[in-house]
């Protein structure tokens, strides 16, 4: 079971010498623009870092000169230059493990950074508790916006010691290798290495091998890694480039290998972790890629559907039952249908929070089902699931205007559960994508529609009062029975909707308002204030058009 991280007297003695304990392995390929920042962030960790091993995967862009200058300036920097590019991240990390001279090792990618105090926090946890692995919070920082999103924050709410991985199955959700400190000899003794060569999602397999070796794992709540996400980069990272079906197929293979490794681990704990890994696949990977399907081409959709269906056929009923309901429903539709279907509806179920949009058919015995022609995909859980967790569908229409922007919300019935609870009011919040408190809060009462299965509410929003940027629409539904449900609005397309509108603003002259649907279908609004803001948006749009024309001409 998990324990608190209060050290014993013996462990206090063990932790006295915390200097020169860590080898930080920095890997990079053709990343001269960022690798120096990564190395410096490792050196800035202080005396806990014995050495920084910079593995250059045969770069051709001047990275070698940058690393040579860093090594000349600080004796702790050692450069390992590969003579041939490996094609992936696993091989250079293995080179770093082989070269490491310190008792502990951690990994850093060339385009990311370690925040101050990361090494000390991880090393203290490992030494104080005699843990083979110490793991901390990673944040994904979207660039250039700077927006930060914590990765798997549920694992790192407080300091804990996990004596054996199977006692905390949620560990399989954190597949990253970079937010962790490993005892070097532990990796070597158990032969824990990364897949060699061009292997995408190598972290999946490495993490499975670590967990299968049954280490003691210390969890710390501190931020220990900043993962830079550069979606507009000229060359996307291997895992972010999801344009082709090869990325999904690589993800399937990495996950398949991970499950096999866990299942084959000695004892019953590995089987428990393998089941948790499959449930995580259904809830995370399956939902993430299902959201993208409507935007993909027909060839991609068919290949995705066939490969995913084949993989899901290796799952047993208990694997699917262990997954949260939205992913489980998507998986069962895939297993029941030979060809891609209902993609927009699946996209809504894959959203977070999930939404189930009409139709709402029933089987002959009145059991809720996905579709009349797929009665085997039953939805009976919707009849007993707490209302606060139901995939309620709320349609949102935002119509900007000079007298205020009118937001109309329509809550749909769901197999009688909504009417039973009694829709009362809805709280509307506009939250800036970059974080911070809501910029606007409004409350409106629901009124029943003519059809009896829709409840509508309207609010007037003063958008010129908000700062520029992207604002997400968040909802809290209140029902007569005292239940509340936090959700989002589904962006509705139609005449006069989801288009740019210029509205007057007393402070800035004019404001460009752009309601739009996120990848998950949620309603958001982008604001560009002032004449300069409007011109900037127009300029960027023209640039996108010209790039698209150029790309077509170059084919």
XYZ file of C-alpha atoms in Angstrom:
555
model
C 0.000 0.000 0.000
C 1.031 3.672 -0.377
C 2.852 5.316 2.522
C 3.708 8.868 3.471
C 7.235 10.108 2.810
C 8.232 10.661 6.445
C 11.858 9.382 6.606
C 13.163 7.152 9.375
C 16.418 7.998 11.293
C 18.315 5.456 9.202
C 17.037 7.070 6.036
C 18.074 10.484 7.331
C 21.637 9.143 7.573
C 21.400 7.840 4.026
C 20.328 11.239 2.719
C 23.171 13.331 4.121
C 25.311 13.255 0.979
C 23.170 14.552 -1.859
C 25.855 16.043 -4.065
C 27.114 14.709 -7.395
C 24.532 11.928 -7.461
C 22.850 12.358 -10.857
C 23.739 11.866 -14.507
C 21.364 13.904 -16.682
C 21.142 12.447 -20.193
C 20.193 15.091 -22.787
C 19.382 13.739 -26.238
C 19.033 15.803 -29.391
C 19.053 15.754 -33.164
C 19.313 18.895 -35.315
C 18.115 21.078 -32.444
C 20.872 23.666 -32.144
C 18.248 26.333 -31.414
C 17.166 24.734 -28.134
C 19.739 22.232 -26.889
C 21.802 24.836 -25.030
C 18.762 25.828 -22.941
C 18.168 22.181 -22.064
C 21.774 21.581 -20.996
C 21.927 24.809 -18.998
C 18.702 23.922 -17.177
C 20.357 20.643 -16.133
C 23.554 22.358 -15.000
C 21.496 24.902 -13.060
C 20.159 22.087 -10.859
C 23.306 22.587 -8.796
C 25.648 20.182 -6.994
C 23.191 17.258 -7.128
C 24.134 16.878 -10.816
C 27.426 15.026 -11.251
C 27.410 15.243 -15.044
C 25.320 16.164 -18.053
C 25.721 13.613 -20.841
C 24.721 15.256 -24.117
C 24.067 12.598 -26.752
C 24.087 14.139 -30.228
C 22.290 11.788 -32.628
C 24.505 12.723 -35.600
C 23.139 16.257 -36.038
C 23.949 18.263 -39.155
C 22.745 21.727 -38.054
C 25.557 22.954 -35.806
C 24.439 21.196 -32.627
C 27.928 19.711 -32.292
C 29.487 23.186 -32.064
C 26.920 24.301 -29.488
C 27.603 21.247 -27.328
C 31.362 21.621 -27.694
C 31.131 25.197 -26.411
C 29.036 24.067 -23.436
C 31.554 21.321 -22.611
C 34.429 23.793 -22.779
C 32.633 26.101 -20.375
C 31.644 23.464 -17.783
C 33.592 20.291 -17.029
C 30.387 18.508 -16.028
C 29.235 18.415 -19.653
C 30.245 15.274 -21.569
C 29.368 14.990 -25.239
C 28.641 11.645 -26.878
C 28.325 12.028 -30.637
C 26.806 9.176 -32.581
C 28.316 8.423 -35.987
C 24.950 7.445 -37.488
C 21.496 8.796 -36.775
C 19.383 6.265 -34.869
C 16.031 7.456 -36.182
C 14.458 7.672 -32.745
C 14.892 8.605 -29.103
C 15.549 5.172 -27.607
C 19.056 4.465 -28.861
C 20.627 7.779 -27.713
C 19.010 7.342 -24.298
C 20.499 3.856 -24.088
C 23.872 5.392 -24.941
C 23.351 7.738 -22.017
C 22.547 4.871 -19.632
C 25.740 3.092 -20.735
C 27.844 6.238 -20.247
C 26.354 7.283 -16.890
C 28.825 7.385 -13.982
C 26.513 8.628 -11.227
C 24.293 6.498 -8.949
C 21.127 7.992 -10.463
C 20.132 8.912 -13.995
C 17.387 11.077 -15.500
C 16.492 12.004 -19.065
C 15.936 15.362 -20.758
C 14.988 16.083 -24.371
C 16.842 18.848 -26.177
C 13.760 21.033 -26.660
C 12.564 20.822 -23.032
C 13.910 22.103 -19.702
C 14.221 21.079 -16.064
C 12.639 23.638 -13.702
C 14.713 24.849 -10.742
C 14.856 22.355 -7.874
C 13.736 19.350 -9.939
C 16.872 17.260 -9.323
C 16.913 18.015 -5.591
C 13.250 17.088 -5.166
C 13.627 13.748 -6.955
C 16.953 12.859 -5.349
C 15.707 13.642 -1.839
C 12.680 11.390 -2.336
C 14.792 8.541 -3.719
C 17.407 8.714 -0.952
C 15.045 9.309 1.949
C 12.841 6.359 1.054
C 15.331 4.017 -0.559
C 13.346 4.095 -3.805
C 14.682 2.821 -7.105
C 12.504 5.352 -8.945
C 11.373 8.851 -7.985
C 8.704 10.529 -10.096
C 7.309 14.079 -10.130
C 4.897 16.364 -11.921
C 5.459 17.204 -15.584
C 3.751 20.200 -17.179
C 3.076 20.534 -20.899
C 3.874 24.089 -21.975
C 2.250 25.092 -25.257
C 4.485 27.432 -27.237
C 4.438 30.251 -28.124
C 1.363 30.892 -25.911
C 2.988 29.608 -22.714
C -0.176 27.836 -21.585
C 0.670 25.046 -19.138
C -1.272 21.849 -18.554
C -0.194 19.366 -15.849
C 0.419 15.800 -16.977
C -1.374 13.154 -14.878
C -1.768 15.486 -11.878
C -3.838 12.882 -9.980
C -0.651 10.923 -9.306
C 1.208 13.863 -7.808
C -1.208 15.548 -5.429
C 0.919 14.584 -2.414
C 4.217 12.902 -1.583
C 3.858 9.124 -1.339
C 5.832 5.924 -1.464
C 4.466 3.058 -3.543
C 6.065 -0.145 -2.274
C 5.088 -2.127 -5.400
C 3.664 -0.757 -8.679
C 0.582 -2.995 -8.660
C -0.550 -1.266 -5.469
C -1.067 1.896 -7.532
C -2.289 0.726 -10.980
C -2.732 4.327 -12.092
C 1.044 4.450 -12.487
C 0.522 2.992 -15.975
C -1.098 6.304 -16.983
C 2.211 8.157 -16.674
C 4.199 6.665 -19.540
C 6.767 9.473 -19.639
C 10.385 8.647 -18.813
C 11.567 12.258 -18.469
C 9.844 13.254 -15.215
C 11.588 10.496 -13.265
C 14.877 9.694 -11.550
C 16.172 6.106 -11.784
C 18.820 4.299 -9.809
C 21.379 3.521 -12.480
C 22.254 0.048 -11.210
C 18.557 -0.842 -11.006
C 18.218 -0.224 -14.746
C 21.362 -2.195 -15.510
C 20.624 -5.113 -13.192
C 17.162 -5.623 -14.705
C 18.205 -4.906 -18.285
C 15.738 -2.027 -18.528
C 16.419 -0.251 -21.809
C 14.591 1.603 -24.535
C 13.679 0.011 -27.870
C 16.437 0.644 -30.381
C 16.190 2.524 -33.674
C 13.164 4.336 -35.040
C 10.581 3.268 -32.498
C 7.867 5.834 -31.781
C 6.432 5.912 -28.252
C 9.533 4.262 -26.861
C 8.542 5.645 -23.440
C 5.620 3.187 -23.335
C 7.881 0.155 -23.552
C 10.590 1.543 -21.268
C 8.065 2.445 -18.561
C 6.474 -1.010 -18.784
C 9.896 -2.599 -18.310
C 10.511 -0.394 -15.271
C 7.172 -1.305 -13.677
C 7.623 -5.002 -14.476
C 10.882 -4.934 -12.473
C 8.801 -4.000 -9.377
C 10.693 -0.949 -8.058
C 9.821 1.086 -4.991
C 8.544 4.366 -6.396
C 8.565 7.692 -4.576
C 6.040 10.248 -5.867
C 6.634 13.950 -5.295
C 4.181 16.809 -5.944
C 6.844 19.258 -7.182
C 7.186 20.250 -10.836
C 10.214 18.381 -12.151
C 9.910 18.666 -15.942
C 8.673 21.214 -18.490
C 7.601 19.562 -21.742
C 7.615 22.117 -24.557
C 4.920 21.489 -27.149
C 5.683 23.305 -30.401
C 2.788 22.431 -32.732
C 3.746 25.176 -35.192
C 7.327 23.977 -35.546
C 8.657 23.367 -39.056
C 9.423 19.795 -38.011
C 7.043 18.279 -35.477
C 8.337 15.877 -32.862
C 7.878 12.223 -33.772
C 4.940 11.691 -31.426
C 3.162 14.965 -32.326
C 3.190 14.214 -36.068
C -0.113 12.351 -36.331
C -0.814 13.234 -39.961
C -0.425 9.670 -41.227
C -1.769 6.301 -40.130
C 1.798 5.147 -39.336
C 1.724 7.163 -36.108
C -1.373 5.358 -34.835
C -0.043 1.977 -35.872
C 3.213 2.706 -34.033
C 1.217 3.661 -30.956
C -0.726 0.385 -31.157
C 2.488 -1.623 -31.407
C 4.123 0.199 -28.508
C 1.052 -0.344 -26.372
C 0.824 -4.007 -27.372
C 4.434 -4.575 -26.347
C 3.894 -2.724 -23.073
C 0.912 -4.876 -22.146
C 2.839 -8.053 -22.994
C 5.750 -6.953 -20.796
C 3.469 -6.229 -17.841
C 1.422 -9.381 -18.247
C 4.557 -11.539 -18.379
C 6.048 -9.997 -15.229
C 6.485 -12.387 -12.322
C 3.593 -12.604 -9.849
C -0.012 -11.485 -10.166
C 0.807 -7.785 -9.986
C 1.792 -7.650 -13.637
C -1.609 -8.910 -14.770
C -3.288 -6.195 -12.741
C -1.062 -3.557 -14.335
C -1.663 -5.012 -17.817
C -5.429 -4.680 -17.329
C -4.988 -1.109 -16.095
C -2.854 -0.334 -19.177
C -5.571 -1.610 -21.507
C -8.232 0.383 -19.683
C -6.025 3.465 -20.003
C -5.659 2.842 -23.739
C -9.442 2.804 -24.136
C -9.940 5.939 -22.051
C -7.000 7.968 -23.370
C -5.508 6.909 -26.703
C -8.747 5.649 -28.248
C -10.687 8.771 -27.303
C -7.906 11.136 -28.393
C -7.624 9.699 -31.894
C -11.384 9.142 -32.294
C -11.858 12.906 -31.875
C -9.718 13.451 -34.970
C -11.479 10.964 -37.273
C -14.050 13.333 -38.855
C -11.179 15.538 -40.095
C -9.294 12.621 -41.674
C -9.493 11.309 -45.218
C -11.371 8.177 -46.167
C -8.222 6.077 -46.608
C -6.949 7.012 -43.148
C -10.325 6.315 -41.541
C -10.570 2.847 -43.012
C -7.015 1.938 -42.039
C -7.519 3.344 -38.523
C -10.809 1.513 -38.066
C -9.411 -1.821 -39.239
C -6.197 -1.696 -37.179
C -7.958 -0.451 -34.042
C -10.691 -3.050 -34.344
C -8.116 -5.819 -34.730
C -6.294 -4.650 -31.607
C -9.461 -4.326 -29.533
C -10.371 -7.890 -30.458
C -7.405 -8.997 -28.305
C -9.037 -7.397 -25.233
C -11.327 -9.433 -23.017
C -14.583 -8.252 -21.494
C -12.937 -7.408 -18.180
C -10.441 -5.124 -19.959
C -13.273 -3.072 -21.455
C -15.324 -3.119 -18.258
C -12.350 -1.608 -16.408
C -12.385 1.458 -18.697
C -14.605 4.520 -18.097
C -17.896 4.477 -19.990
C -17.144 6.885 -22.893
C -14.118 4.962 -24.164
C -15.870 1.666 -23.552
C -18.798 2.732 -25.758
C -16.434 3.801 -28.565
C -14.612 0.465 -28.341
C -17.843 -1.514 -28.546
C -19.041 0.428 -31.590
C -15.741 -0.359 -33.289
C -16.009 -4.041 -32.444
C -19.600 -4.208 -33.695
C -19.118 -2.405 -37.025
C -17.014 -3.628 -39.943
C -16.685 -0.178 -41.512
C -16.235 3.367 -40.169
C -19.539 4.886 -39.111
C -21.089 7.544 -36.866
C -17.797 9.452 -36.759
C -19.247 12.799 -35.671
C -21.256 11.089 -32.942
C -18.196 9.148 -31.768
C -16.236 12.403 -31.717
C -18.752 13.851 -29.260
C -18.535 10.794 -27.003
C -14.730 11.099 -27.122
C -14.861 14.727 -25.943
C -14.057 15.637 -22.335
C -16.602 15.805 -20.813
C -18.319 13.252 -23.048
C -21.509 14.131 -24.927
C -24.008 11.692 -26.420
C -25.900 13.446 -29.197
C -29.098 12.140 -30.838
C -30.524 9.792 -31.913
C -31.422 7.974 -28.682
C -32.913 4.654 -29.891
C -34.105 1.745 -27.775
C -34.154 -1.979 -28.403
C -37.389 -3.955 -28.485
C -37.175 -4.448 -24.707
C -36.716 -0.661 -24.202
C -32.983 -0.976 -23.446
C -31.057 2.112 -24.673
C -28.802 1.200 -27.617
C -26.282 3.002 -29.793
C -28.257 2.537 -33.026
C -31.197 0.572 -34.337
C -28.868 -1.491 -36.519
C -26.322 -1.997 -33.683
C -28.582 -3.220 -30.861
C -25.681 -5.240 -29.423
C -24.045 -1.965 -28.323
C -26.243 -1.334 -25.312
C -26.265 1.844 -23.229
C -28.163 0.579 -20.201
C -25.560 2.165 -17.914
C -27.138 5.531 -18.752
C -30.252 4.534 -16.813
C -28.362 4.056 -13.542
C -25.313 6.292 -13.893
C -25.336 9.372 -11.603
C -26.655 12.414 -13.413
C -23.467 14.368 -12.628
C -21.552 11.860 -14.782
C -23.996 11.469 -17.681
C -22.847 12.463 -21.201
C -25.435 15.234 -21.453
C -25.547 17.113 -24.749
C -25.822 20.914 -24.680
C -25.832 22.697 -28.036
C -24.384 26.207 -28.070
C -24.989 29.027 -30.565
C -23.081 32.287 -30.158
C -24.287 35.213 -32.253
C -22.078 38.316 -31.838
C -23.788 41.694 -32.221
C -23.328 45.384 -31.484
C -25.711 45.243 -28.508
C -24.007 42.216 -26.981
C -23.303 38.642 -28.022
C -26.236 36.299 -27.469
C -25.420 32.749 -26.349
C -28.270 30.267 -26.759
C -27.963 26.895 -25.045
C -30.168 23.863 -25.686
C -30.039 20.925 -23.280
C -31.249 17.654 -24.782
C -33.158 14.871 -23.083
C -31.301 11.605 -22.460
C -33.547 8.576 -22.018
C -35.773 10.413 -19.554
C -33.003 11.225 -17.062
C -33.001 14.987 -17.707
C -36.745 15.456 -17.285
C -36.651 13.311 -14.167
C -34.023 15.590 -12.579
C -35.696 18.804 -13.741
C -33.405 21.336 -15.476
C -33.388 24.578 -13.464
C -30.542 26.973 -14.314
C -27.161 27.073 -16.037
C -24.042 28.979 -14.985
C -21.999 30.165 -17.967
C -18.305 30.960 -17.578
C -15.842 32.199 -20.176
C -12.353 31.039 -19.196
C -9.182 32.257 -20.888
C -7.246 29.457 -22.559
C -4.053 30.754 -20.936
C -5.466 30.260 -17.449
C -6.710 32.520 -14.704
C -10.175 33.152 -13.258
C -13.253 33.312 -15.492
C -13.568 36.557 -17.398
C -17.358 36.475 -17.494
C -19.985 34.728 -15.370
C -23.680 34.649 -16.202
C -26.635 32.579 -15.001
C -29.834 31.836 -16.912
C -32.943 29.764 -16.313
C -33.889 26.850 -18.503
C -37.283 26.872 -20.174
C -38.858 23.796 -21.791
C -39.015 23.689 -25.555
C -42.082 22.922 -27.617
C -41.004 19.349 -28.350
C -40.687 18.476 -24.661
C -37.223 16.965 -25.049
C -35.188 20.193 -25.204
C -34.661 22.913 -22.585
C -33.317 26.305 -23.719
C -31.513 29.147 -21.949
C -30.111 32.443 -23.202
C -27.470 34.835 -21.858
C -26.094 38.108 -23.178
C -22.277 38.335 -23.095
C -20.244 41.560 -23.083
C -17.306 40.208 -25.105
C -15.590 43.617 -25.564
C -14.962 43.579 -21.815
C -12.623 40.601 -22.247
C -8.949 40.591 -23.197
C -7.799 39.287 -26.548
C -7.107 35.594 -26.950
C -9.118 32.383 -26.849
C -11.972 31.940 -24.371
C -13.530 28.559 -23.633
C -17.203 28.292 -22.720
C -17.740 26.284 -19.512
C -21.158 25.309 -18.133
C -22.537 24.161 -14.800
C -26.042 22.735 -15.041
C -28.315 22.877 -11.985
C -31.320 20.570 -11.568
C -34.358 20.674 -9.306
C -33.243 17.511 -7.499
C -30.091 19.313 -6.301
C -27.711 17.695 -8.809
C -25.117 19.718 -10.716
C -23.231 18.740 -13.859
C -20.117 20.483 -15.200
C -19.847 20.298 -18.959
C -19.183 22.222 -22.164
C -21.348 23.339 -25.080
C -21.207 21.645 -28.465
C -20.512 24.226 -31.154
C -23.423 24.270 -33.604
C -22.759 25.180 -37.220
C -25.421 26.899 -39.289
C -26.367 30.125 -41.089
C -24.683 33.061 -39.377
C -22.810 30.824 -36.928
C -19.081 30.078 -36.486
C -17.971 33.025 -38.606
C -15.931 36.145 -37.911
C -17.894 39.204 -36.900
C -16.666 42.725 -36.242
C -18.465 44.384 -33.322
C -17.968 47.901 -31.908
C -15.945 48.376 -28.745
C -15.823 51.611 -26.723
C -12.297 50.893 -25.506
C -10.747 49.572 -28.712
C -12.912 50.815 -31.541
C -13.728 47.415 -33.007
C -13.439 43.808 -31.873
C -13.138 40.763 -34.126
C -15.201 37.898 -32.652
C -14.684 34.364 -33.974
C -16.843 31.591 -32.442
C -15.407 28.215 -33.415
C -15.460 24.499 -32.657
C -12.407 22.973 -30.992
C -11.093 19.617 -32.145
C -13.427 17.975 -29.616
C -16.366 20.030 -30.912
C -16.545 22.375 -27.904
C -17.684 25.971 -28.375
C -14.915 28.545 -27.894
C -14.466 32.133 -29.025
C -11.364 33.937 -30.267
C -11.129 37.692 -29.765
C -8.834 40.083 -31.678
C -9.238 43.629 -30.320
C -8.784 46.857 -32.231
C -8.076 47.677 -35.856
C -4.555 46.272 -35.566
C -5.913 43.011 -34.177
C -8.406 42.678 -37.019
C -5.666 43.412 -39.555
C -3.377 40.857 -37.912
C -6.010 38.122 -38.156
C -6.652 38.976 -41.801
C -2.916 38.909 -42.511
C -2.498 35.482 -40.903
C -5.491 34.135 -42.805
C -4.028 35.373 -46.108
C -0.695 33.750 -45.231
C -2.440 30.405 -44.597
C -4.229 30.652 -47.944
C -0.980 31.411 -49.779
C 0.793 28.499 -48.075
C -2.044 26.168 -49.070
C -1.898 27.379 -52.684
C 1.869 26.931 -52.707
C 1.605 23.426 -51.296
C -0.906 22.413 -53.984
C 1.282 23.909 -56.697
C 4.296 21.969 -55.422
C 2.637 18.564 -55.557
